[in-house]
mmCIF file with all atom_site columns, C-alpha atoms in Angstrom:
data_model
loop_
_atom_site.group_PDB
_atom_site.id
_atom_site.type_symbol
_atom_site.label_atom_id
_atom_site.label_alt_id
_atom_site.label_comp_id
_atom_site.label_asym_id
_atom_site.label_entity_id
_atom_site.label_seq_id
_atom_site.pdbx_PDB_ins_code
_atom_site.Cartn_x
_atom_site.Cartn_y
_atom_site.Cartn_z
_atom_site.occupancy
_atom_site.B_iso_or_equiv
_atom_site.pdbx_formal_charge
_atom_site.auth_seq_id
_atom_site.auth_comp_id
_atom_site.auth_asym_id
_atom_site.auth_atom_id
_atom_site.pdbx_PDB_model_num
ATOM 1   C CA . ASP A 1 1   ? 146.242 112.222 -2.569  1.00 89.00 ? 681 ASP A CA 1
ATOM 2   C CA . LYS A 1 2   ? 146.413 115.805 -3.813  1.00 91.00 ? 682 LYS A CA 1
ATOM 3   C CA . ASP A 1 3   ? 149.384 115.076 -6.086  1.00 94.00 ? 683 ASP A CA 1
ATOM 4   C CA . LEU A 1 4   ? 147.397 112.388 -7.882  1.00 96.00 ? 684 LEU A CA 1
ATOM 5   C CA . CYS A 1 5   ? 144.393 114.738 -8.153  1.00 96.00 ? 685 CYS A CA 1
ATOM 6   C CA . LEU A 1 6   ? 146.634 117.437 -9.624  1.00 96.00 ? 686 LEU A CA 1
ATOM 7   C CA . ALA A 1 7   ? 148.167 114.985 -12.099 1.00 97.00 ? 687 ALA A CA 1
ATOM 8   C CA . SER A 1 8   ? 144.716 113.927 -13.299 1.00 98.00 ? 688 SER A CA 1
ATOM 9   C CA . PHE A 1 9   ? 143.609 117.578 -13.613 1.00 97.00 ? 689 PHE A CA 1
ATOM 10  C CA . LEU A 1 10  ? 146.730 118.484 -15.608 1.00 97.00 ? 690 LEU A CA 1
ATOM 11  C CA . ARG A 1 11  ? 146.268 115.518 -17.938 1.00 97.00 ? 691 ARG A CA 1
ATOM 12  C CA . ALA A 1 12  ? 142.613 116.409 -18.598 1.00 97.00 ? 692 ALA A CA 1
ATOM 13  C CA . ALA A 1 13  ? 143.489 120.090 -19.146 1.00 96.00 ? 693 ALA A CA 1
ATOM 14  C CA . ARG A 1 14  ? 146.242 119.115 -21.597 1.00 96.00 ? 694 ARG A CA 1
ATOM 15  C CA . GLU A 1 15  ? 143.806 116.948 -23.537 1.00 95.00 ? 695 GLU A CA 1
ATOM 16  C CA . ALA A 1 16  ? 141.317 119.839 -23.767 1.00 95.00 ? 696 ALA A CA 1
ATOM 17  C CA . GLY A 1 17  ? 144.046 121.863 -25.467 1.00 92.00 ? 697 GLY A CA 1
ATOM 18  C CA . PRO A 1 18  ? 143.899 125.592 -26.149 1.00 91.00 ? 698 PRO A CA 1
ATOM 19  C CA . ALA A 1 19  ? 140.161 125.743 -25.425 1.00 87.00 ? 699 ALA A CA 1
ATOM 20  C CA . MET A 1 20  ? 141.106 125.812 -21.751 1.00 91.00 ? 700 MET A CA 1
ATOM 21  C CA . SER A 1 21  ? 143.147 128.340 -19.808 1.00 93.00 ? 701 SER A CA 1
ATOM 22  C CA . VAL A 1 22  ? 143.984 127.650 -16.174 1.00 95.00 ? 702 VAL A CA 1
ATOM 23  C CA . ILE A 1 23  ? 144.507 129.746 -13.071 1.00 95.00 ? 703 ILE A CA 1
ATOM 24  C CA . PHE A 1 24  ? 145.583 127.957 -9.905  1.00 95.00 ? 704 PHE A CA 1
ATOM 25  C CA . LEU A 1 25  ? 144.507 129.733 -6.718  1.00 95.00 ? 705 LEU A CA 1
ATOM 26  C CA . ASN A 1 26  ? 146.357 128.270 -3.759  1.00 90.00 ? 706 ASN A CA 1
ATOM 27  C CA . ASP A 1 27  ? 145.328 129.018 -0.191  1.00 87.00 ? 707 ASP A CA 1
ATOM 28  C CA . GLY A 1 28  ? 148.221 128.010 1.986   1.00 82.00 ? 708 GLY A CA 1
ATOM 29  C CA . PRO A 1 29  ? 151.732 126.756 1.512   1.00 84.00 ? 709 PRO A CA 1
ATOM 30  C CA . LEU A 1 30  ? 152.371 124.255 -1.272  1.00 86.00 ? 710 LEU A CA 1
ATOM 31  C CA . PRO A 1 31  ? 155.340 122.007 -1.862  1.00 88.00 ? 711 PRO A CA 1
ATOM 32  C CA . GLU A 1 32  ? 157.638 123.658 -4.422  1.00 92.00 ? 712 GLU A CA 1
ATOM 33  C CA . GLU A 1 33  ? 157.426 120.576 -6.646  1.00 93.00 ? 713 GLU A CA 1
ATOM 34  C CA . ARG A 1 34  ? 153.647 120.954 -6.894  1.00 93.00 ? 714 ARG A CA 1
ATOM 35  C CA . VAL A 1 35  ? 153.997 124.612 -7.896  1.00 93.00 ? 715 VAL A CA 1
ATOM 36  C CA . ARG A 1 36  ? 156.560 123.603 -10.572 1.00 95.00 ? 716 ARG A CA 1
ATOM 37  C CA . ARG A 1 37  ? 154.052 121.108 -11.973 1.00 96.00 ? 717 ARG A CA 1
ATOM 38  C CA . MET A 1 38  ? 151.282 123.736 -12.089 1.00 96.00 ? 718 MET A CA 1
ATOM 39  C CA . ALA A 1 39  ? 153.299 126.552 -13.687 1.00 95.00 ? 719 ALA A CA 1
ATOM 40  C CA . PRO A 1 40  ? 153.470 125.211 -17.273 1.00 95.00 ? 720 PRO A CA 1
ATOM 41  C CA . ALA A 1 41  ? 149.677 124.699 -17.294 1.00 94.00 ? 721 ALA A CA 1
ATOM 42  C CA . GLY A 1 42  ? 148.663 128.181 -16.211 1.00 94.00 ? 722 GLY A CA 1
ATOM 43  C CA . GLU A 1 43  ? 149.011 131.086 -13.845 1.00 94.00 ? 723 GLU A CA 1
ATOM 44  C CA . VAL A 1 44  ? 149.758 130.153 -10.221 1.00 95.00 ? 724 VAL A CA 1
ATOM 45  C CA . LEU A 1 45  ? 148.452 132.581 -7.605  1.00 94.00 ? 725 LEU A CA 1
ATOM 46  C CA . ALA A 1 46  ? 148.859 132.514 -3.832  1.00 88.00 ? 726 ALA A CA 1
ATOM 47  C CA . ALA A 1 47  ? 145.936 133.493 -1.613  1.00 84.00 ? 727 ALA A CA 1
ATOM 48  C CA . LYS A 1 48  ? 147.253 132.749 1.834   1.00 82.00 ? 728 LYS A CA 1
ATOM 49  C CA . GLY A 1 49  ? 144.871 132.788 4.737   1.00 81.00 ? 729 GLY A CA 1
ATOM 50  C CA . LEU A 1 50  ? 141.580 133.189 2.880   1.00 88.00 ? 730 LEU A CA 1
ATOM 51  C CA . GLY A 1 51  ? 140.147 129.858 4.035   1.00 87.00 ? 731 GLY A CA 1
ATOM 52  C CA . ASN A 1 52  ? 137.592 127.842 2.086   1.00 89.00 ? 732 ASN A CA 1
ATOM 53  C CA . GLY A 1 53  ? 134.899 130.532 1.848   1.00 91.00 ? 733 GLY A CA 1
ATOM 54  C CA . GLY A 1 54  ? 137.356 133.310 1.039   1.00 92.00 ? 734 GLY A CA 1
ATOM 55  C CA . SER A 1 55  ? 139.141 131.196 -1.561  1.00 93.00 ? 735 SER A CA 1
ATOM 56  C CA . TYR A 1 56  ? 135.834 130.352 -3.215  1.00 94.00 ? 736 TYR A CA 1
ATOM 57  C CA . ARG A 1 57  ? 134.822 134.019 -3.353  1.00 94.00 ? 737 ARG A CA 1
ATOM 58  C CA . ARG A 1 58  ? 138.229 134.945 -4.830  1.00 95.00 ? 738 ARG A CA 1
ATOM 59  C CA . ALA A 1 59  ? 137.965 132.119 -7.405  1.00 95.00 ? 739 ALA A CA 1
ATOM 60  C CA . LEU A 1 60  ? 134.538 133.428 -8.462  1.00 96.00 ? 740 LEU A CA 1
ATOM 61  C CA . ASP A 1 61  ? 136.011 136.885 -9.025  1.00 95.00 ? 741 ASP A CA 1
ATOM 62  C CA . LEU A 1 62  ? 138.988 135.514 -10.961 1.00 96.00 ? 742 LEU A CA 1
ATOM 63  C CA . GLY A 1 63  ? 136.764 133.381 -13.169 1.00 96.00 ? 743 GLY A CA 1
ATOM 64  C CA . LEU A 1 64  ? 134.506 136.294 -14.045 1.00 96.00 ? 744 LEU A CA 1
ATOM 65  C CA . GLU A 1 65  ? 137.482 138.624 -14.633 1.00 95.00 ? 745 GLU A CA 1
ATOM 66  C CA . HIS A 1 66  ? 139.255 136.204 -16.976 1.00 93.00 ? 746 HIS A CA 1
ATOM 67  C CA . ALA A 1 67  ? 136.272 134.861 -18.925 1.00 92.00 ? 747 ALA A CA 1
ATOM 68  C CA . ARG A 1 68  ? 135.739 137.509 -21.554 1.00 83.00 ? 748 ARG A CA 1
ATOM 69  C CA . GLU A 1 69  ? 133.103 136.142 -23.894 1.00 88.00 ? 749 GLU A CA 1
ATOM 70  C CA . PRO A 1 70  ? 129.456 135.437 -23.041 1.00 83.00 ? 750 PRO A CA 1
ATOM 71  C CA . HIS A 1 71  ? 129.814 131.854 -24.293 1.00 85.00 ? 751 HIS A CA 1
ATOM 72  C CA . ASP A 1 72  ? 132.864 131.160 -22.080 1.00 92.00 ? 752 ASP A CA 1
ATOM 73  C CA . LEU A 1 73  ? 132.630 128.429 -19.485 1.00 95.00 ? 753 LEU A CA 1
ATOM 74  C CA . ILE A 1 74  ? 134.166 129.022 -16.087 1.00 96.00 ? 754 ILE A CA 1
ATOM 75  C CA . TYR A 1 75  ? 135.232 125.867 -14.279 1.00 96.00 ? 755 TYR A CA 1
ATOM 76  C CA . LEU A 1 76  ? 135.945 126.066 -10.567 1.00 96.00 ? 756 LEU A CA 1
ATOM 77  C CA . SER A 1 77  ? 137.668 123.061 -9.083  1.00 94.00 ? 757 SER A CA 1
ATOM 78  C CA . GLU A 1 78  ? 138.538 122.041 -5.585  1.00 92.00 ? 758 GLU A CA 1
ATOM 79  C CA . ASP A 1 79  ? 141.849 120.241 -5.236  1.00 91.00 ? 759 ASP A CA 1
ATOM 80  C CA . ASP A 1 80  ? 140.613 116.834 -4.138  1.00 92.00 ? 760 ASP A CA 1
ATOM 81  C CA . TYR A 1 81  ? 138.923 115.433 -7.244  1.00 93.00 ? 761 TYR A CA 1
ATOM 82  C CA . LEU A 1 82  ? 140.154 112.997 -9.842  1.00 96.00 ? 762 LEU A CA 1
ATOM 83  C CA . PHE A 1 83  ? 139.539 113.659 -13.540 1.00 97.00 ? 763 PHE A CA 1
ATOM 84  C CA . LEU A 1 84  ? 139.274 111.220 -16.411 1.00 96.00 ? 764 LEU A CA 1
ATOM 85  C CA . PRO A 1 85  ? 141.650 112.120 -19.265 1.00 97.00 ? 765 PRO A CA 1
ATOM 86  C CA . ASP A 1 86  ? 138.792 113.365 -21.458 1.00 95.00 ? 766 ASP A CA 1
ATOM 87  C CA . ALA A 1 87  ? 136.837 115.108 -18.661 1.00 95.00 ? 767 ALA A CA 1
ATOM 88  C CA . PHE A 1 88  ? 137.182 118.678 -19.937 1.00 96.00 ? 768 PHE A CA 1
ATOM 89  C CA . THR A 1 89  ? 136.827 117.661 -23.564 1.00 95.00 ? 769 THR A CA 1
ATOM 90  C CA . GLN A 1 90  ? 133.554 115.912 -22.682 1.00 94.00 ? 770 GLN A CA 1
ATOM 91  C CA . LEU A 1 91  ? 132.454 118.898 -20.595 1.00 95.00 ? 771 LEU A CA 1
ATOM 92  C CA . LEU A 1 92  ? 132.991 121.277 -23.526 1.00 94.00 ? 772 LEU A CA 1
ATOM 93  C CA . GLN A 1 93  ? 131.071 118.952 -25.837 1.00 94.00 ? 773 GLN A CA 1
ATOM 94  C CA . ALA A 1 94  ? 128.211 118.704 -23.331 1.00 94.00 ? 774 ALA A CA 1
ATOM 95  C CA . ALA A 1 95  ? 128.075 122.495 -22.969 1.00 94.00 ? 775 ALA A CA 1
ATOM 96  C CA . ALA A 1 96  ? 127.744 122.806 -26.749 1.00 94.00 ? 776 ALA A CA 1
ATOM 97  C CA . ALA A 1 97  ? 125.106 120.047 -26.947 1.00 94.00 ? 777 ALA A CA 1
ATOM 98  C CA . ILE A 1 98  ? 123.015 121.245 -23.973 1.00 94.00 ? 778 ILE A CA 1
ATOM 99  C CA . PRO A 1 99  ? 122.737 125.024 -24.382 1.00 93.00 ? 779 PRO A CA 1
ATOM 100 C CA . GLU A 1 100 ? 119.943 125.277 -21.793 1.00 91.00 ? 780 GLU A CA 1
ATOM 101 C CA . ALA A 1 101 ? 122.296 124.139 -19.008 1.00 92.00 ? 781 ALA A CA 1
ATOM 102 C CA . ASP A 1 102 ? 123.772 127.157 -17.240 1.00 94.00 ? 782 ASP A CA 1
ATOM 103 C CA . TYR A 1 103 ? 125.738 124.985 -14.823 1.00 94.00 ? 783 TYR A CA 1
ATOM 104 C CA . LEU A 1 104 ? 127.444 121.639 -15.436 1.00 94.00 ? 784 LEU A CA 1
ATOM 105 C CA . SER A 1 105 ? 129.203 119.294 -13.063 1.00 93.00 ? 785 SER A CA 1
ATOM 106 C CA . LEU A 1 106 ? 131.601 116.449 -13.730 1.00 93.00 ? 786 LEU A CA 1
ATOM 107 C CA . TYR A 1 107 ? 130.810 115.052 -10.285 1.00 85.00 ? 787 TYR A CA 1
ATOM 108 C CA . ASP A 1 108 ? 128.167 112.326 -10.233 1.00 78.00 ? 788 ASP A CA 1
ATOM 109 C CA . HIS A 1 109 ? 128.099 110.706 -6.819  1.00 73.00 ? 789 HIS A CA 1
ATOM 110 C CA . PRO A 1 110 ? 126.368 107.325 -6.383  1.00 73.00 ? 790 PRO A CA 1
ATOM 111 C CA . ASP A 1 111 ? 124.244 108.696 -3.540  1.00 69.00 ? 791 ASP A CA 1
ATOM 112 C CA . ARG A 1 112 ? 122.336 110.794 -6.093  1.00 67.00 ? 792 ARG A CA 1
ATOM 113 C CA . TYR A 1 113 ? 120.823 107.539 -7.371  1.00 70.00 ? 793 TYR A CA 1
ATOM 114 C CA . LEU A 1 114 ? 119.778 106.249 -3.954  1.00 71.00 ? 794 LEU A CA 1
ATOM 115 C CA . ARG A 1 115 ? 118.917 109.176 -1.704  1.00 68.00 ? 795 ARG A CA 1
ATOM 116 C CA . THR A 1 116 ? 115.355 110.090 -0.805  1.00 68.00 ? 796 THR A CA 1
ATOM 117 C CA . ASP A 1 117 ? 115.834 113.639 0.516   1.00 67.00 ? 797 ASP A CA 1
ATOM 118 C CA . ASP A 1 118 ? 116.325 115.532 -2.748  1.00 66.00 ? 798 ASP A CA 1
ATOM 119 C CA . ALA A 1 119 ? 114.195 118.677 -2.689  1.00 61.00 ? 799 ALA A CA 1
ATOM 120 C CA . ASP A 1 120 ? 112.807 117.847 -6.125  1.00 62.00 ? 800 ASP A CA 1
ATOM 121 C CA . GLY A 1 121 ? 111.763 114.345 -5.056  1.00 64.00 ? 801 GLY A CA 1
ATOM 122 C CA . GLY A 1 122 ? 114.508 112.672 -7.074  1.00 63.00 ? 802 GLY A CA 1
ATOM 123 C CA . ARG A 1 123 ? 113.059 113.791 -10.413 1.00 69.00 ? 803 ARG A CA 1
ATOM 124 C CA . THR A 1 124 ? 115.837 114.252 -12.920 1.00 76.00 ? 804 THR A CA 1
ATOM 125 C CA . ARG A 1 125 ? 116.122 114.980 -16.596 1.00 81.00 ? 805 ARG A CA 1
ATOM 126 C CA . ILE A 1 126 ? 118.556 113.072 -18.789 1.00 84.00 ? 806 ILE A CA 1
ATOM 127 C CA . PHE A 1 127 ? 120.534 114.813 -21.543 1.00 88.00 ? 807 PHE A CA 1
ATOM 128 C CA . LEU A 1 128 ? 122.951 113.446 -24.130 1.00 88.00 ? 808 LEU A CA 1
ATOM 129 C CA . GLY A 1 129 ? 126.062 115.393 -25.011 1.00 86.00 ? 809 GLY A CA 1
ATOM 130 C CA . GLY A 1 130 ? 129.634 114.608 -25.889 1.00 79.00 ? 810 GLY A CA 1
ATOM 131 C CA . GLY A 1 131 ? 128.969 110.887 -26.147 1.00 83.00 ? 811 GLY A CA 1
ATOM 132 C CA . ARG A 1 132 ? 127.800 110.668 -22.512 1.00 88.00 ? 812 ARG A CA 1
ATOM 133 C CA . HIS A 1 133 ? 124.649 111.104 -20.529 1.00 86.00 ? 813 HIS A CA 1
ATOM 134 C CA . TRP A 1 134 ? 124.243 114.067 -18.212 1.00 90.00 ? 814 TRP A CA 1
ATOM 135 C CA . ARG A 1 135 ? 121.440 114.538 -15.745 1.00 84.00 ? 815 ARG A CA 1
ATOM 136 C CA . SER A 1 136 ? 119.953 117.245 -13.629 1.00 83.00 ? 816 SER A CA 1
ATOM 137 C CA . VAL A 1 137 ? 120.650 117.129 -9.901  1.00 81.00 ? 817 VAL A CA 1
ATOM 138 C CA . GLU A 1 138 ? 119.414 119.180 -6.981  1.00 78.00 ? 818 GLU A CA 1
ATOM 139 C CA . SER A 1 139 ? 122.922 119.975 -5.755  1.00 81.00 ? 819 SER A CA 1
ATOM 140 C CA . THR A 1 140 ? 126.607 119.386 -6.316  1.00 86.00 ? 820 THR A CA 1
ATOM 141 C CA . CYS A 1 141 ? 129.856 120.361 -4.675  1.00 88.00 ? 821 CYS A CA 1
ATOM 142 C CA . LEU A 1 142 ? 131.845 123.529 -5.400  1.00 91.00 ? 822 LEU A CA 1
ATOM 143 C CA . SER A 1 143 ? 133.626 121.975 -8.400  1.00 93.00 ? 823 SER A CA 1
ATOM 144 C CA . PHE A 1 144 ? 131.474 122.906 -11.396 1.00 94.00 ? 824 PHE A CA 1
ATOM 145 C CA . ALA A 1 145 ? 131.323 124.737 -14.709 1.00 95.00 ? 825 ALA A CA 1
ATOM 146 C CA . ALA A 1 146 ? 129.135 127.767 -15.296 1.00 96.00 ? 826 ALA A CA 1
ATOM 147 C CA . ARG A 1 147 ? 128.346 129.784 -18.353 1.00 95.00 ? 827 ARG A CA 1
ATOM 148 C CA . ARG A 1 148 ? 129.708 133.254 -17.758 1.00 96.00 ? 828 ARG A CA 1
ATOM 149 C CA . PRO A 1 149 ? 126.333 135.094 -18.005 1.00 95.00 ? 829 PRO A CA 1
ATOM 150 C CA . ALA A 1 150 ? 124.703 132.747 -15.482 1.00 95.00 ? 830 ALA A CA 1
ATOM 151 C CA . LEU A 1 151 ? 127.552 132.986 -13.004 1.00 96.00 ? 831 LEU A CA 1
ATOM 152 C CA . ALA A 1 152 ? 127.656 136.776 -13.332 1.00 96.00 ? 832 ALA A CA 1
ATOM 153 C CA . ALA A 1 153 ? 123.902 136.945 -12.667 1.00 95.00 ? 833 ALA A CA 1
ATOM 154 C CA . ASP A 1 154 ? 124.145 134.578 -9.691  1.00 95.00 ? 834 ASP A CA 1
ATOM 155 C CA . VAL A 1 155 ? 127.489 135.671 -8.235  1.00 96.00 ? 835 VAL A CA 1
ATOM 156 C CA . GLN A 1 156 ? 125.993 137.537 -5.271  1.00 95.00 ? 836 GLN A CA 1
ATOM 157 C CA . LEU A 1 157 ? 124.159 134.415 -4.115  1.00 93.00 ? 837 LEU A CA 1
ATOM 158 C CA . HIS A 1 158 ? 127.380 132.394 -4.528  1.00 94.00 ? 838 HIS A CA 1
ATOM 159 C CA . ARG A 1 159 ? 129.259 134.993 -2.488  1.00 94.00 ? 839 ARG A CA 1
ATOM 160 C CA . ASN A 1 160 ? 126.558 135.148 0.214   1.00 92.00 ? 840 ASN A CA 1
ATOM 161 C CA . MET A 1 161 ? 126.539 131.361 0.600   1.00 89.00 ? 841 MET A CA 1
ATOM 162 C CA . ALA A 1 162 ? 130.338 131.361 0.983   1.00 89.00 ? 842 ALA A CA 1
ATOM 163 C CA . MET A 1 163 ? 130.630 133.830 3.851   1.00 87.00 ? 843 MET A CA 1
ATOM 164 C CA . GLU A 1 164 ? 131.319 131.060 6.345   1.00 84.00 ? 844 GLU A CA 1
ATOM 165 C CA . GLU A 1 165 ? 134.577 129.104 6.466   1.00 84.00 ? 845 GLU A CA 1
ATOM 166 C CA . ILE A 1 166 ? 132.785 126.101 4.946   1.00 86.00 ? 846 ILE A CA 1
ATOM 167 C CA . PRO A 1 167 ? 130.406 127.253 2.193   1.00 88.00 ? 847 PRO A CA 1
ATOM 168 C CA . ASP A 1 168 ? 126.913 125.748 2.139   1.00 87.00 ? 848 ASP A CA 1
ATOM 169 C CA . ASP A 1 169 ? 127.148 124.182 -1.308  1.00 89.00 ? 849 ASP A CA 1
ATOM 170 C CA . ARG A 1 170 ? 123.934 122.186 -1.036  1.00 86.00 ? 850 ARG A CA 1
ATOM 171 C CA . GLY A 1 171 ? 121.988 125.221 0.120   1.00 87.00 ? 851 GLY A CA 1
ATOM 172 C CA . LEU A 1 172 ? 123.489 127.265 -2.711  1.00 90.00 ? 852 LEU A CA 1
ATOM 173 C CA . TRP A 1 173 ? 122.402 124.852 -5.436  1.00 88.00 ? 853 TRP A CA 1
ATOM 174 C CA . ARG A 1 174 ? 118.925 124.441 -3.957  1.00 85.00 ? 854 ARG A CA 1
ATOM 175 C CA . ARG A 1 175 ? 118.423 128.210 -3.816  1.00 88.00 ? 855 ARG A CA 1
ATOM 176 C CA . LEU A 1 176 ? 119.714 128.683 -7.377  1.00 89.00 ? 856 LEU A CA 1
ATOM 177 C CA . GLN A 1 177 ? 117.101 126.204 -8.570  1.00 85.00 ? 857 GLN A CA 1
ATOM 178 C CA . GLY A 1 178 ? 114.290 127.556 -6.400  1.00 81.00 ? 858 GLY A CA 1
ATOM 179 C CA . LEU A 1 179 ? 114.050 124.319 -4.448  1.00 76.00 ? 859 LEU A CA 1
ATOM 180 C CA . GLY A 1 180 ? 113.724 125.882 -1.007  1.00 60.00 ? 860 GLY A CA 1
ATOM 181 C CA . ALA A 1 181 ? 115.397 125.168 2.273   1.00 53.00 ? 861 ALA A CA 1
ATOM 182 C CA . GLN A 1 182 ? 117.194 121.955 3.070   1.00 44.00 ? 862 GLN A CA 1
ATOM 183 C CA . ARG A 1 183 ? 115.050 119.372 4.781   1.00 39.00 ? 863 ARG A CA 1
ATOM 184 C CA . LEU A 1 184 ? 116.650 117.888 7.885   1.00 34.00 ? 864 LEU A CA 1
ATOM 185 C CA . LEU A 1 185 ? 116.267 114.170 8.462   1.00 29.00 ? 865 LEU A CA 1
#
């Protein structure tokens, strides 16, 4: 339920406090009540008719325009994820504790522990940060955090991989990590 996802996002953003500024980019009509709930948390922008790929490309541009400092994190979020109350607080702590990570994801799907088709053969590295463990993965969805310099350097690849209506997120992450083409099973 998108209202529940929004409520969990707003709660996590509130807990992160002033370290986080929010821009909502909405592709398509939204119930007025949902817009009223978003408005106190940040800027609400309409981007009607862009579709998934176009919305992603616009969100990339907005993130890079609004993040001013090299150490800023840009978090892009789809609207169908749930967030723990301390999600963004933990993310900020992990970013500080793991400076070598250019990209971070809050999404840790169980299939990443069982699948056999990862391009890197399932090899992962474990990191500790913010009181939690974080691990490397070969791909994630399009909800992620990026350090501004890394995203700026990689933005053309992000944009190229989002030219279709449904961006190829797995292909994007594999290419960013030099893991080659997706293997079909």
